[in-house]
Amino acid sequence: MRRYSAFAIARQAFRHHEGWERAWRSPEPKARYDVVIVGAGGHGLATAYYLGKNHGIRNVAVIEKGWLGGGNTGRNTTIIRSNYLQDPSAAIYEKARSLYETLSQDLNYNVMFSPRGVMMLAQTEHEIRGYQRTAHANALQGVATEFISPRRVKELCPIINLDGPRYPVLGALWQPRGGTARHDAVAWGYARACSDIGMDIIQQTEVTGVQREGGQVVGIDTTRGPIACGKLGIVVAGHSGVMAERAGFRLPIESVALQALVSEPIKPVMDVVVMANTVHGYMSQSDKGEMVIGGGADGYNNYTQRGSFHHVEETVRALIETFPIISRLKMLRWWGGIVDMTGDRSPIISKTPVEGVFVNCGWGTGGFKAIPGSGWAMAELMAKGHSPLADAFSLDRFREGRFIDESVAAGVAH
Amino acid sequence: MLTFRCPYCGIDACETELAPGGEAHLKRFGPGSADADFEAYLFLRHNAKGVHFERWRHAMGCGKWFLAARCTATLEVFGTYPAQTPEPPQDIVAAIRAKRPDWSLS
């Protein structure tokens, strides 16, 4: 594969840009792979990439029901941060955030990581105390965050209305090296890198069954025929429960819809990410100028990738009080994704009751930020049987009551 | 937007009038039960893609809990019934079978 560079662009400019290769191959599936990953989203592709890069396992296929990066990877609001309360969470999210810093160079693909800073507003007394606690925890974990005053909030984000009557801004948890990245590029970059080291990415192919012999996985059935495998990684987010059922076990997961929307593009008005968890809204401005807005998840099980009007109304109503400038904006696009929620709002990266089957799921409303760290940990778990980053996120924590409770620290928004 | 008929008031209530309450017909396990049973009761939901029995509360109406059968893949509502019903009633099961011939109550 030819590397992307300024010289490559110049060279292609002389050839009318007709010499670009496809970024990844679309091969026919082989009869057997050492490892099959189900789900070619960010987490699945990152798992495959680090299996190859860190552990030398390259006879790998990534199988995708739809198109690559077409699920939650292409539907999130692209926020990257690692200001979590619990130590295992801070470790894996900070690993991910630090990998994002150099991901473009690592993959030779511009993922447009923009560490513009993430601000989580404290709008009640409880939130002030909660975020101060998180800032102290982050200091001990080595994650750079600080609790800042309303004046500093206004300096960093001038369009904010500090003294809204219902939800005044009383301070914020500020992570200067948090930010955003281009979500599609993260999937595409990993896919290109995986394809380059000889892995097969097989799109438009659904996994319909998991073949087992004596409690051990031996292969999968797909819409393009059976494929034998040594190990199987299920990395399918909202459909984790469906895939687990096909493999013969149940997961502590419920699938609900989470929605987001973007406005018409406007001139630059904010260069930070602002999250307001009390009112279930968060906003940033994309490079195109659109205001990217996310809200809370629906409260009922849903697989339709559609949202509901009233949730959008609630989100926008609250954000208009904090950002009066957006009140006249037209909204351009609005979409939903199916997120996999666990009871403690922390992910599951674990072995399963079926030998050789591993799951990476439960990222809920905040998986995008974790993609590189999640892939790193899942690859290590699949290659070696355990991983310092993943061990705390095992499935048996629910039976043992060993929760990694981020439901308060993470709030609803990610 | 989802619409359910409240089995107590008899009115068609839309989603904004209702509060969702998760999966219905859970078998409860308390102190002294096996670890696996307790874990399953607390965390391991069906999370079905398809027919789903669930609890709703008519929060902005009569305030009572009721149960509903709904498809999570199409958002189709098959029917509602009172919360005191220990298992899905025959007419609801028939309504589901009429539209989902392959479905079975598991």
Short mmCIF file of C-alpha atoms in Angstrom, two decimals:
data_model
loop_
_atom_site.label_atom_id
_atom_site.label_comp_id
_atom_site.label_asym_id
_atom_site.label_seq_id
_atom_site.Cartn_x
_atom_site.Cartn_y
_atom_site.Cartn_z
CA MET A 1 0.00 0.00 0.00
CA ARG A 2 1.28 3.45 -0.89
CA ARG A 3 1.65 5.85 2.01
CA TYR A 4 -0.35 9.06 2.16
CA SER A 5 1.86 12.16 2.22
CA ALA A 6 2.15 15.65 0.79
CA PHE A 7 4.33 14.16 -1.96
CA ALA A 8 1.63 11.61 -2.79
CA ILE A 9 -0.90 14.41 -3.25
CA ALA A 10 1.53 16.33 -5.46
CA ARG A 11 2.28 13.21 -7.51
CA GLN A 12 -1.42 12.46 -7.97
CA ALA A 13 -2.13 16.08 -8.89
CA PHE A 14 -0.07 15.53 -12.05
CA ARG A 15 -2.08 12.37 -12.82
CA HIS A 16 -5.54 13.90 -12.42
CA HIS A 17 -5.90 11.94 -9.16
CA GLU A 18 -6.56 8.74 -11.08
CA GLY A 19 -3.82 6.72 -9.38
CA TRP A 20 -5.21 6.46 -5.84
CA GLU A 21 -5.60 2.92 -4.55
CA ARG A 22 -8.65 1.72 -2.70
CA ALA A 23 -8.05 2.27 1.01
CA TRP A 24 -8.81 -1.35 1.86
CA ARG A 25 -9.36 -4.59 -0.04
CA SER A 26 -12.75 -6.35 -0.20
CA PRO A 27 -11.68 -10.00 -0.42
CA GLU A 28 -13.74 -13.17 -0.52
CA PRO A 29 -13.78 -14.81 2.91
CA LYS A 30 -11.24 -17.61 3.47
CA ALA A 31 -12.29 -20.97 4.93
CA ARG A 32 -10.48 -20.38 8.23
CA TYR A 33 -9.02 -17.54 10.28
CA ASP A 34 -7.15 -17.61 13.59
CA VAL A 35 -9.36 -14.81 14.86
CA VAL A 36 -12.69 -13.52 13.59
CA ILE A 37 -13.97 -10.18 14.83
CA VAL A 38 -17.69 -9.55 14.37
CA GLY A 39 -18.39 -5.86 13.77
CA ALA A 40 -16.32 -3.48 11.65
CA GLY A 41 -16.91 -0.39 13.71
CA GLY A 42 -14.17 1.52 15.46
CA HIS A 43 -13.83 -0.94 18.35
CA GLY A 44 -13.80 -4.05 16.14
CA LEU A 45 -11.29 -2.63 13.68
CA ALA A 46 -9.08 -1.29 16.49
CA THR A 47 -9.14 -4.74 18.11
CA ALA A 48 -8.02 -6.32 14.83
CA TYR A 49 -5.34 -3.68 14.27
CA TYR A 50 -3.75 -4.11 17.71
CA LEU A 51 -3.96 -7.92 17.41
CA GLY A 52 -1.70 -7.52 14.39
CA LYS A 53 0.46 -4.67 15.57
CA ASN A 54 1.03 -5.62 19.22
CA HIS A 55 0.63 -9.42 19.14
CA GLY A 56 1.58 -10.49 15.62
CA ILE A 57 -1.76 -12.21 14.95
CA ARG A 58 -2.55 -11.33 11.35
CA ASN A 59 -4.73 -14.17 10.06
CA VAL A 60 -7.76 -12.14 11.07
CA ALA A 61 -11.11 -11.33 9.49
CA VAL A 62 -13.41 -8.49 10.49
CA ILE A 63 -16.99 -9.27 9.48
CA GLU A 64 -19.59 -6.55 9.16
CA LYS A 65 -23.34 -6.87 8.61
CA GLY A 66 -23.71 -3.48 6.95
CA TRP A 67 -20.96 -1.16 5.85
CA LEU A 68 -17.77 -0.35 7.70
CA GLY A 69 -18.20 2.32 10.38
CA GLY A 70 -21.91 2.68 9.62
CA GLY A 71 -23.18 2.03 13.13
CA ASN A 72 -22.39 4.05 16.21
CA THR A 73 -18.89 4.90 14.93
CA GLY A 74 -20.49 7.12 12.31
CA ARG A 75 -23.33 8.34 14.54
CA ASN A 76 -21.69 9.72 17.66
CA THR A 77 -20.83 13.34 18.47
CA THR A 78 -17.05 12.60 18.30
CA ILE A 79 -16.18 13.73 21.83
CA ILE A 80 -12.92 12.46 23.34
CA ARG A 81 -12.21 12.80 27.06
CA SER A 82 -10.93 10.71 29.95
CA ASN A 83 -12.11 12.57 33.07
CA TYR A 84 -13.74 9.55 34.70
CA LEU A 85 -14.07 8.90 38.42
CA GLN A 86 -13.12 5.25 38.87
CA ASP A 87 -9.53 4.07 38.40
CA PRO A 88 -10.19 1.31 35.82
CA SER A 89 -12.22 3.75 33.69
CA ALA A 90 -9.65 6.52 33.88
CA ALA A 91 -6.93 4.01 32.92
CA ILE A 92 -8.61 2.74 29.75
CA TYR A 93 -10.08 6.07 28.63
CA GLU A 94 -6.78 7.88 29.23
CA LYS A 95 -4.97 5.14 27.30
CA ALA A 96 -7.41 5.76 24.45
CA ARG A 97 -7.05 9.53 24.63
CA SER A 98 -3.27 9.29 24.62
CA LEU A 99 -3.35 6.92 21.62
CA TYR A 100 -5.58 9.43 19.80
CA GLU A 101 -2.78 12.03 20.17
CA THR A 102 -0.58 10.13 17.70
CA LEU A 103 -3.18 8.01 15.90
CA SER A 104 -2.92 9.91 12.60
CA GLN A 105 0.84 9.24 12.42
CA ASP A 106 0.44 5.65 13.60
CA LEU A 107 -2.19 4.81 10.98
CA ASN A 108 -0.87 7.16 8.27
CA TYR A 109 -4.44 8.44 8.07
CA ASN A 110 -5.59 11.86 9.22
CA VAL A 111 -8.18 11.27 11.95
CA MET A 112 -8.28 15.02 12.63
CA PHE A 113 -7.80 14.68 16.38
CA SER A 114 -8.43 18.12 17.79
CA PRO A 115 -7.53 18.46 21.50
CA ARG A 116 -9.57 21.63 21.85
CA GLY A 117 -10.59 20.99 25.44
CA VAL A 118 -13.72 19.52 26.99
CA MET A 119 -15.72 21.39 29.59
CA MET A 120 -18.37 19.71 31.73
CA LEU A 121 -20.58 22.35 33.28
CA ALA A 122 -21.56 22.21 36.94
CA GLN A 123 -25.08 23.63 37.12
CA THR A 124 -26.16 22.42 40.56
CA GLU A 125 -24.48 22.28 43.95
CA HIS A 126 -24.32 18.52 43.64
CA GLU A 127 -22.49 18.74 40.36
CA ILE A 128 -19.91 21.14 41.84
CA ARG A 129 -19.13 18.61 44.55
CA GLY A 130 -19.19 15.71 42.09
CA TYR A 131 -16.80 17.35 39.63
CA GLN A 132 -14.45 18.58 42.36
CA ARG A 133 -14.27 14.98 43.52
CA THR A 134 -13.59 13.83 39.95
CA ALA A 135 -10.85 16.47 39.57
CA HIS A 136 -9.17 15.16 42.74
CA ALA A 137 -9.52 11.56 41.53
CA ASN A 138 -8.07 12.52 38.13
CA ALA A 139 -5.08 14.19 39.83
CA LEU A 140 -4.32 10.88 41.57
CA GLN A 141 -4.83 8.95 38.33
CA GLY A 142 -2.50 11.22 36.36
CA VAL A 143 -5.27 12.59 34.14
CA ALA A 144 -4.90 16.34 33.62
CA THR A 145 -8.17 18.01 34.61
CA GLU A 146 -9.12 20.92 36.83
CA PHE A 147 -12.24 22.45 38.32
CA ILE A 148 -12.59 25.97 36.93
CA SER A 149 -14.60 29.04 37.94
CA PRO A 150 -17.55 30.50 36.00
CA ARG A 151 -15.30 33.41 34.94
CA ARG A 152 -12.84 31.00 33.35
CA VAL A 153 -15.76 29.19 31.68
CA LYS A 154 -16.84 32.47 30.10
CA GLU A 155 -13.28 33.17 28.93
CA LEU A 156 -13.01 29.78 27.27
CA CYS A 157 -16.50 29.87 25.78
CA PRO A 158 -17.77 33.45 25.38
CA ILE A 159 -21.16 32.48 23.92
CA ILE A 160 -22.22 30.80 27.14
CA ASN A 161 -24.92 32.35 29.32
CA LEU A 162 -23.66 32.01 32.90
CA ASP A 163 -26.77 33.09 34.78
CA GLY A 164 -29.60 31.23 33.18
CA PRO A 165 -32.50 31.41 35.62
CA ARG A 166 -32.99 27.66 36.01
CA TYR A 167 -29.51 26.29 35.39
CA PRO A 168 -26.81 28.85 36.21
CA VAL A 169 -23.22 27.87 35.39
CA LEU A 170 -21.45 27.44 38.75
CA GLY A 171 -18.15 26.09 37.47
CA ALA A 172 -16.87 23.32 35.23
CA LEU A 173 -14.62 20.30 35.05
CA TRP A 174 -12.08 21.20 32.37
CA GLN A 175 -9.91 18.73 30.49
CA PRO A 176 -7.65 20.77 28.19
CA ARG A 177 -6.39 17.73 26.21
CA GLY A 178 -9.84 16.35 25.53
CA GLY A 179 -11.52 17.23 22.26
CA THR A 180 -12.90 15.71 19.10
CA ALA A 181 -11.79 13.66 16.09
CA ARG A 182 -13.29 12.80 12.73
CA HIS A 183 -15.23 9.65 13.59
CA ASP A 184 -15.45 8.17 10.07
CA ALA A 185 -11.73 8.67 9.59
CA VAL A 186 -11.01 6.65 12.73
CA ALA A 187 -12.86 3.65 11.26
CA TRP A 188 -11.41 4.17 7.78
CA GLY A 189 -7.88 4.63 9.11
CA TYR A 190 -8.00 1.44 11.16
CA ALA A 191 -9.59 -0.43 8.24
CA ARG A 192 -6.85 0.68 5.86
CA ALA A 193 -4.14 -0.25 8.35
CA CYS A 194 -5.73 -3.67 8.99
CA SER A 195 -6.05 -4.39 5.29
CA ASP A 196 -2.43 -3.33 4.79
CA ILE A 197 -1.14 -5.96 7.23
CA GLY A 198 -3.10 -8.68 5.46
CA MET A 199 -6.35 -8.82 7.39
CA ASP A 200 -9.65 -9.36 5.55
CA ILE A 201 -12.49 -6.89 6.03
CA ILE A 202 -15.70 -8.52 4.86
CA GLN A 203 -18.65 -6.16 4.60
CA GLN A 204 -22.34 -6.84 3.85
CA THR A 205 -22.06 -10.22 5.56
CA GLU A 206 -24.14 -11.06 8.61
CA VAL A 207 -23.04 -13.60 11.20
CA THR A 208 -26.08 -15.83 11.69
CA GLY A 209 -24.72 -18.43 14.10
CA VAL A 210 -21.79 -19.48 16.25
CA GLN A 211 -20.56 -23.08 15.86
CA ARG A 212 -19.48 -24.72 19.11
CA GLU A 213 -17.97 -28.09 19.97
CA GLY A 214 -17.76 -29.07 23.63
CA GLY A 215 -18.18 -25.54 24.89
CA GLN A 216 -15.50 -24.22 22.53
CA VAL A 217 -16.04 -22.00 19.50
CA VAL A 218 -14.97 -23.61 16.20
CA GLY A 219 -16.48 -21.27 13.63
CA ILE A 220 -19.34 -19.09 12.54
CA ASP A 221 -22.19 -19.27 10.06
CA THR A 222 -22.58 -16.24 7.85
CA THR A 223 -24.80 -15.16 4.98
CA ARG A 224 -21.81 -16.05 2.77
CA GLY A 225 -21.29 -19.51 4.22
CA PRO A 226 -19.47 -20.97 7.21
CA ILE A 227 -16.05 -19.72 8.34
CA ALA A 228 -13.88 -21.64 10.79
CA CYS A 229 -12.05 -19.70 13.49
CA GLY A 230 -9.84 -20.26 16.52
CA LYS A 231 -11.13 -17.30 18.51
CA LEU A 232 -14.14 -15.08 18.08
CA GLY A 233 -14.49 -11.46 19.20
CA ILE A 234 -17.99 -10.00 19.38
CA VAL A 235 -17.77 -6.23 19.06
CA VAL A 236 -21.22 -5.21 17.87
CA ALA A 237 -22.45 -2.53 20.32
CA GLY A 238 -26.24 -2.30 20.15
CA HIS A 239 -26.67 -5.82 18.77
CA SER A 240 -24.43 -7.46 21.40
CA GLY A 241 -27.45 -9.13 23.00
CA VAL A 242 -28.55 -10.60 19.66
CA MET A 243 -25.06 -11.95 18.92
CA ALA A 244 -24.66 -13.33 22.46
CA GLU A 245 -27.91 -15.23 22.06
CA ARG A 246 -26.53 -16.79 18.85
CA ALA A 247 -23.45 -17.83 20.82
CA GLY A 248 -25.62 -19.30 23.57
CA PHE A 249 -25.35 -16.89 26.51
CA ARG A 250 -26.95 -13.72 27.77
CA LEU A 251 -25.34 -10.34 28.49
CA PRO A 252 -26.25 -7.75 31.14
CA ILE A 253 -27.04 -5.28 28.38
CA GLU A 254 -30.07 -3.32 27.27
CA SER A 255 -30.19 -1.65 23.87
CA VAL A 256 -31.69 1.82 23.64
CA ALA A 257 -31.67 4.67 21.13
CA LEU A 258 -29.40 7.67 21.54
CA GLN A 259 -29.80 10.58 19.18
CA ALA A 260 -27.85 13.53 17.91
CA LEU A 261 -28.40 16.41 15.52
CA VAL A 262 -26.45 19.11 13.71
CA SER A 263 -27.36 22.66 12.80
CA GLU A 264 -26.73 24.58 9.63
CA PRO A 265 -23.09 25.69 9.40
CA ILE A 266 -22.22 29.07 10.91
CA LYS A 267 -19.01 31.03 11.44
CA PRO A 268 -16.77 29.83 14.29
CA VAL A 269 -18.41 30.65 17.63
CA MET A 270 -16.96 28.07 20.03
CA ASP A 271 -13.63 26.23 20.01
CA VAL A 272 -14.24 23.92 22.97
CA VAL A 273 -16.62 21.04 23.65
CA VAL A 274 -19.26 21.88 26.26
CA MET A 275 -21.25 19.23 28.08
CA ALA A 276 -24.15 20.03 30.38
CA ASN A 277 -25.15 16.84 32.15
CA THR A 278 -27.89 18.29 34.32
CA VAL A 279 -29.88 19.29 31.26
CA HIS A 280 -28.77 16.28 29.16
CA GLY A 281 -27.18 18.28 26.38
CA TYR A 282 -23.75 18.69 24.87
CA MET A 283 -22.45 20.72 21.99
CA SER A 284 -19.38 21.42 19.91
CA GLN A 285 -18.73 23.07 16.55
CA SER A 286 -17.47 20.96 13.70
CA ASP A 287 -14.80 22.10 11.26
CA LYS A 288 -17.57 22.69 8.73
CA GLY A 289 -19.23 25.10 11.19
CA GLU A 290 -22.19 22.95 12.14
CA MET A 291 -23.15 22.89 15.80
CA VAL A 292 -23.07 19.21 16.78
CA ILE A 293 -25.62 18.50 19.51
CA GLY A 294 -26.24 15.36 21.51
CA GLY A 295 -28.82 14.53 24.11
CA GLY A 296 -29.91 11.83 26.50
CA ALA A 297 -30.83 8.27 25.63
CA ASP A 298 -34.43 7.07 25.34
CA GLY A 299 -35.71 5.16 28.33
CA TYR A 300 -37.01 2.08 26.56
CA ASN A 301 -35.51 -0.79 24.54
CA ASN A 302 -35.20 0.07 20.90
CA TYR A 303 -33.36 -1.33 17.88
CA THR A 304 -34.68 1.08 15.23
CA GLN A 305 -31.85 3.67 15.06
CA ARG A 306 -34.58 6.31 15.25
CA GLY A 307 -35.05 8.87 17.96
CA SER A 308 -38.13 10.60 19.28
CA PHE A 309 -39.08 14.25 18.85
CA HIS A 310 -39.61 15.06 22.47
CA HIS A 311 -36.09 14.06 23.48
CA VAL A 312 -34.68 16.43 20.89
CA GLU A 313 -37.02 19.14 22.11
CA GLU A 314 -35.85 18.67 25.70
CA THR A 315 -32.20 18.78 24.70
CA VAL A 316 -32.51 21.84 22.51
CA ARG A 317 -34.74 23.68 24.98
CA ALA A 318 -32.13 23.28 27.69
CA LEU A 319 -29.20 24.20 25.46
CA ILE A 320 -30.91 27.38 24.28
CA GLU A 321 -30.96 28.64 27.86
CA THR A 322 -27.21 28.06 28.16
CA PHE A 323 -26.42 29.16 24.57
CA PRO A 324 -29.01 31.79 23.55
CA ILE A 325 -27.07 32.33 20.29
CA ILE A 326 -28.33 29.02 18.85
CA SER A 327 -32.03 29.82 19.24
CA ARG A 328 -32.47 30.89 15.60
CA LEU A 329 -30.42 28.10 14.04
CA LYS A 330 -32.04 25.63 11.69
CA MET A 331 -31.26 21.99 12.28
CA LEU A 332 -30.00 20.12 9.25
CA ARG A 333 -29.73 16.47 10.17
CA TRP A 334 -30.97 14.29 12.98
CA TRP A 335 -30.26 10.62 13.56
CA GLY A 336 -30.21 7.85 16.15
CA GLY A 337 -27.92 5.01 17.06
CA ILE A 338 -28.48 1.93 19.20
CA VAL A 339 -26.33 1.96 22.32
CA ASP A 340 -25.67 -0.99 24.63
CA MET A 341 -26.20 0.02 28.25
CA THR A 342 -24.87 -1.91 31.25
CA GLY A 343 -26.11 -1.56 34.81
CA ASP A 344 -23.03 0.31 36.03
CA ARG A 345 -22.58 2.31 32.80
CA SER A 346 -19.13 0.78 32.29
CA PRO A 347 -18.11 -1.43 29.37
CA ILE A 348 -17.61 -5.19 29.26
CA ILE A 349 -14.30 -6.48 27.83
CA SER A 350 -14.33 -10.09 28.80
CA LYS A 351 -14.13 -13.80 28.21
CA THR A 352 -17.53 -15.47 28.00
CA PRO A 353 -19.09 -18.78 29.03
CA VAL A 354 -18.08 -20.11 25.56
CA GLU A 355 -14.36 -20.91 25.36
CA GLY A 356 -12.67 -18.81 22.70
CA VAL A 357 -15.49 -16.24 22.49
CA PHE A 358 -14.71 -12.75 23.78
CA VAL A 359 -17.01 -9.74 24.02
CA ASN A 360 -16.27 -6.05 23.89
CA CYS A 361 -19.50 -4.15 24.46
CA GLY A 362 -21.47 -2.05 26.89
CA TRP A 363 -19.80 1.22 25.91
CA GLY A 364 -23.26 2.73 26.06
CA THR A 365 -23.42 6.39 25.19
CA GLY A 366 -19.67 6.98 25.22
CA GLY A 367 -17.76 4.49 23.12
CA PHE A 368 -16.15 6.65 20.47
CA LYS A 369 -13.62 8.24 22.82
CA ALA A 370 -12.47 4.80 23.93
CA ILE A 371 -11.86 3.20 20.53
CA PRO A 372 -8.03 2.96 20.57
CA GLY A 373 -7.84 1.92 24.25
CA SER A 374 -10.70 -0.53 23.86
CA GLY A 375 -9.05 -2.16 20.84
CA TRP A 376 -5.71 -2.24 22.65
CA ALA A 377 -7.20 -3.97 25.73
CA MET A 378 -9.44 -6.36 23.77
CA ALA A 379 -6.53 -7.42 21.54
CA GLU A 380 -4.35 -8.12 24.58
CA LEU A 381 -7.17 -10.08 26.23
CA MET A 382 -7.76 -12.17 23.10
CA ALA A 383 -4.05 -12.80 22.52
CA LYS A 384 -2.88 -13.46 26.09
CA GLY A 385 -6.02 -14.36 28.05
CA HIS A 386 -5.81 -11.34 30.31
CA SER A 387 -5.08 -7.63 30.08
CA PRO A 388 -4.32 -5.12 32.86
CA LEU A 389 -6.60 -2.59 31.16
CA ALA A 390 -9.47 -5.02 30.58
CA ASP A 391 -9.46 -7.30 33.64
CA ALA A 392 -11.66 -5.02 35.80
CA PHE A 393 -14.28 -4.92 33.04
CA SER A 394 -14.98 -8.66 33.06
CA LEU A 395 -18.49 -10.11 32.85
CA ASP A 396 -18.34 -11.73 36.30
CA ARG A 397 -18.25 -8.33 38.00
CA PHE A 398 -22.05 -8.30 37.90
CA ARG A 399 -22.28 -11.58 39.75
CA GLU A 400 -19.60 -10.54 42.23
CA GLY A 401 -20.98 -7.06 42.83
CA ARG A 402 -17.66 -5.54 41.72
CA PHE A 403 -19.21 -2.64 39.81
CA ILE A 404 -17.30 0.16 38.15
CA ASP A 405 -19.99 2.68 38.82
CA GLU A 406 -19.79 5.55 36.34
CA SER A 407 -23.50 6.25 36.27
CA VAL A 408 -22.98 9.30 38.46
CA ALA A 409 -19.54 10.32 37.28
CA ALA A 410 -20.37 9.99 33.60
CA GLY A 411 -23.86 11.42 33.93
CA VAL A 412 -25.87 10.75 30.83
CA ALA A 413 -23.84 12.49 28.22
CA HIS A 414 -20.55 11.48 26.72
CA MET B 1 -43.94 8.66 18.84
CA LEU B 2 -45.15 5.64 20.79
CA THR B 3 -48.81 5.48 21.76
CA PHE B 4 -50.23 3.05 24.32
CA ARG B 5 -53.81 2.62 25.47
CA CYS B 6 -53.84 2.81 29.25
CA PRO B 7 -55.77 -0.26 30.44
CA TYR B 8 -57.13 1.67 33.43
CA CYS B 9 -58.23 5.00 31.90
CA GLY B 10 -58.87 3.59 28.45
CA ILE B 11 -57.31 6.63 26.81
CA ASP B 12 -54.56 6.57 24.17
CA ALA B 13 -51.53 8.02 25.90
CA CYS B 14 -48.46 9.09 23.96
CA GLU B 15 -44.88 8.61 25.05
CA THR B 16 -44.59 12.03 26.74
CA GLU B 17 -47.38 11.10 29.15
CA LEU B 18 -45.70 7.85 30.12
CA ALA B 19 -42.65 6.71 32.02
CA PRO B 20 -40.88 3.54 30.88
CA GLY B 21 -40.17 0.90 33.53
CA GLY B 22 -38.14 -1.84 31.86
CA GLU B 23 -38.84 -5.50 31.19
CA ALA B 24 -42.05 -7.04 32.54
CA HIS B 25 -42.75 -10.44 34.11
CA LEU B 26 -39.41 -10.66 35.92
CA LYS B 27 -39.15 -13.50 38.39
CA ARG B 28 -37.76 -12.01 41.55
CA PHE B 29 -34.97 -13.59 43.58
CA GLY B 30 -34.05 -12.28 47.00
CA PRO B 31 -31.72 -13.09 49.90
CA GLY B 32 -30.72 -16.74 50.05
CA SER B 33 -31.13 -17.41 46.34
CA ALA B 34 -28.33 -18.78 44.18
CA ASP B 35 -25.79 -16.27 42.84
CA ALA B 36 -26.70 -17.08 39.23
CA ASP B 37 -30.42 -16.51 39.87
CA PHE B 38 -29.79 -13.25 41.69
CA GLU B 39 -27.48 -11.98 38.94
CA ALA B 40 -30.00 -12.92 36.26
CA TYR B 41 -32.82 -11.19 38.12
CA LEU B 42 -30.79 -8.00 38.60
CA PHE B 43 -28.96 -7.71 35.28
CA LEU B 44 -29.61 -10.30 32.58
CA ARG B 45 -32.54 -8.92 30.62
CA HIS B 46 -33.97 -10.48 27.45
CA ASN B 47 -33.16 -7.33 25.48
CA ALA B 48 -35.04 -8.96 22.61
CA LYS B 49 -34.89 -7.60 19.09
CA GLY B 50 -38.54 -8.15 18.35
CA VAL B 51 -41.42 -8.83 20.73
CA HIS B 52 -40.76 -7.31 24.14
CA PHE B 53 -42.96 -7.27 27.24
CA GLU B 54 -42.42 -4.19 29.32
CA ARG B 55 -43.68 -2.00 32.13
CA TRP B 56 -44.94 1.54 31.66
CA ARG B 57 -46.47 4.02 34.07
CA HIS B 58 -49.17 6.45 33.05
CA ALA B 59 -47.20 9.14 34.86
CA MET B 60 -49.03 12.22 33.57
CA GLY B 61 -52.43 10.50 33.69
CA CYS B 62 -53.85 8.08 36.24
CA GLY B 63 -50.35 7.37 37.63
CA LYS B 64 -50.78 3.58 37.47
CA TRP B 65 -48.35 0.96 36.19
CA PHE B 66 -49.44 -1.19 33.27
CA LEU B 67 -47.78 -3.75 30.99
CA ALA B 68 -47.39 -3.66 27.22
CA ALA B 69 -46.24 -5.89 24.36
CA ARG B 70 -44.19 -3.99 21.81
CA CYS B 71 -41.78 -4.80 18.99
CA THR B 72 -38.36 -3.24 19.60
CA ALA B 73 -37.42 -3.63 15.93
CA THR B 74 -40.45 -1.79 14.48
CA LEU B 75 -41.90 0.07 17.53
CA GLU B 76 -45.27 -1.62 16.82
CA VAL B 77 -47.47 -1.93 19.91
CA PHE B 78 -49.44 -5.20 20.16
CA GLY B 79 -51.49 -4.31 23.21
CA THR B 80 -51.54 -3.34 26.88
CA TYR B 81 -52.85 -5.04 30.03
CA PRO B 82 -52.97 -4.42 33.79
CA ALA B 83 -49.77 -4.69 35.83
CA GLN B 84 -51.23 -7.37 38.10
CA THR B 85 -51.15 -9.94 35.27
CA PRO B 86 -48.50 -12.59 36.01
CA GLU B 87 -48.03 -13.64 32.39
CA PRO B 88 -49.05 -12.28 28.97
CA PRO B 89 -52.83 -12.79 28.50
CA GLN B 90 -54.22 -14.91 25.66
CA ASP B 91 -55.60 -12.02 23.62
CA ILE B 92 -52.19 -10.26 23.62
CA VAL B 93 -50.41 -13.48 22.63
CA ALA B 94 -52.98 -13.96 19.83
CA ALA B 95 -52.47 -10.36 18.65
CA ILE B 96 -48.71 -10.95 18.48
CA ARG B 97 -49.07 -14.31 16.68
CA ALA B 98 -51.35 -12.71 14.10
CA LYS B 99 -48.50 -10.43 13.06
CA ARG B 100 -45.46 -12.57 14.01
CA PRO B 101 -46.39 -16.19 13.12
CA ASP B 102 -42.88 -17.44 13.97
CA TRP B 103 -42.81 -15.90 17.42
CA SER B 104 -43.05 -18.07 20.52
CA LEU B 105 -43.37 -17.12 24.18
CA SER B 106 -40.04 -18.05 25.79
#
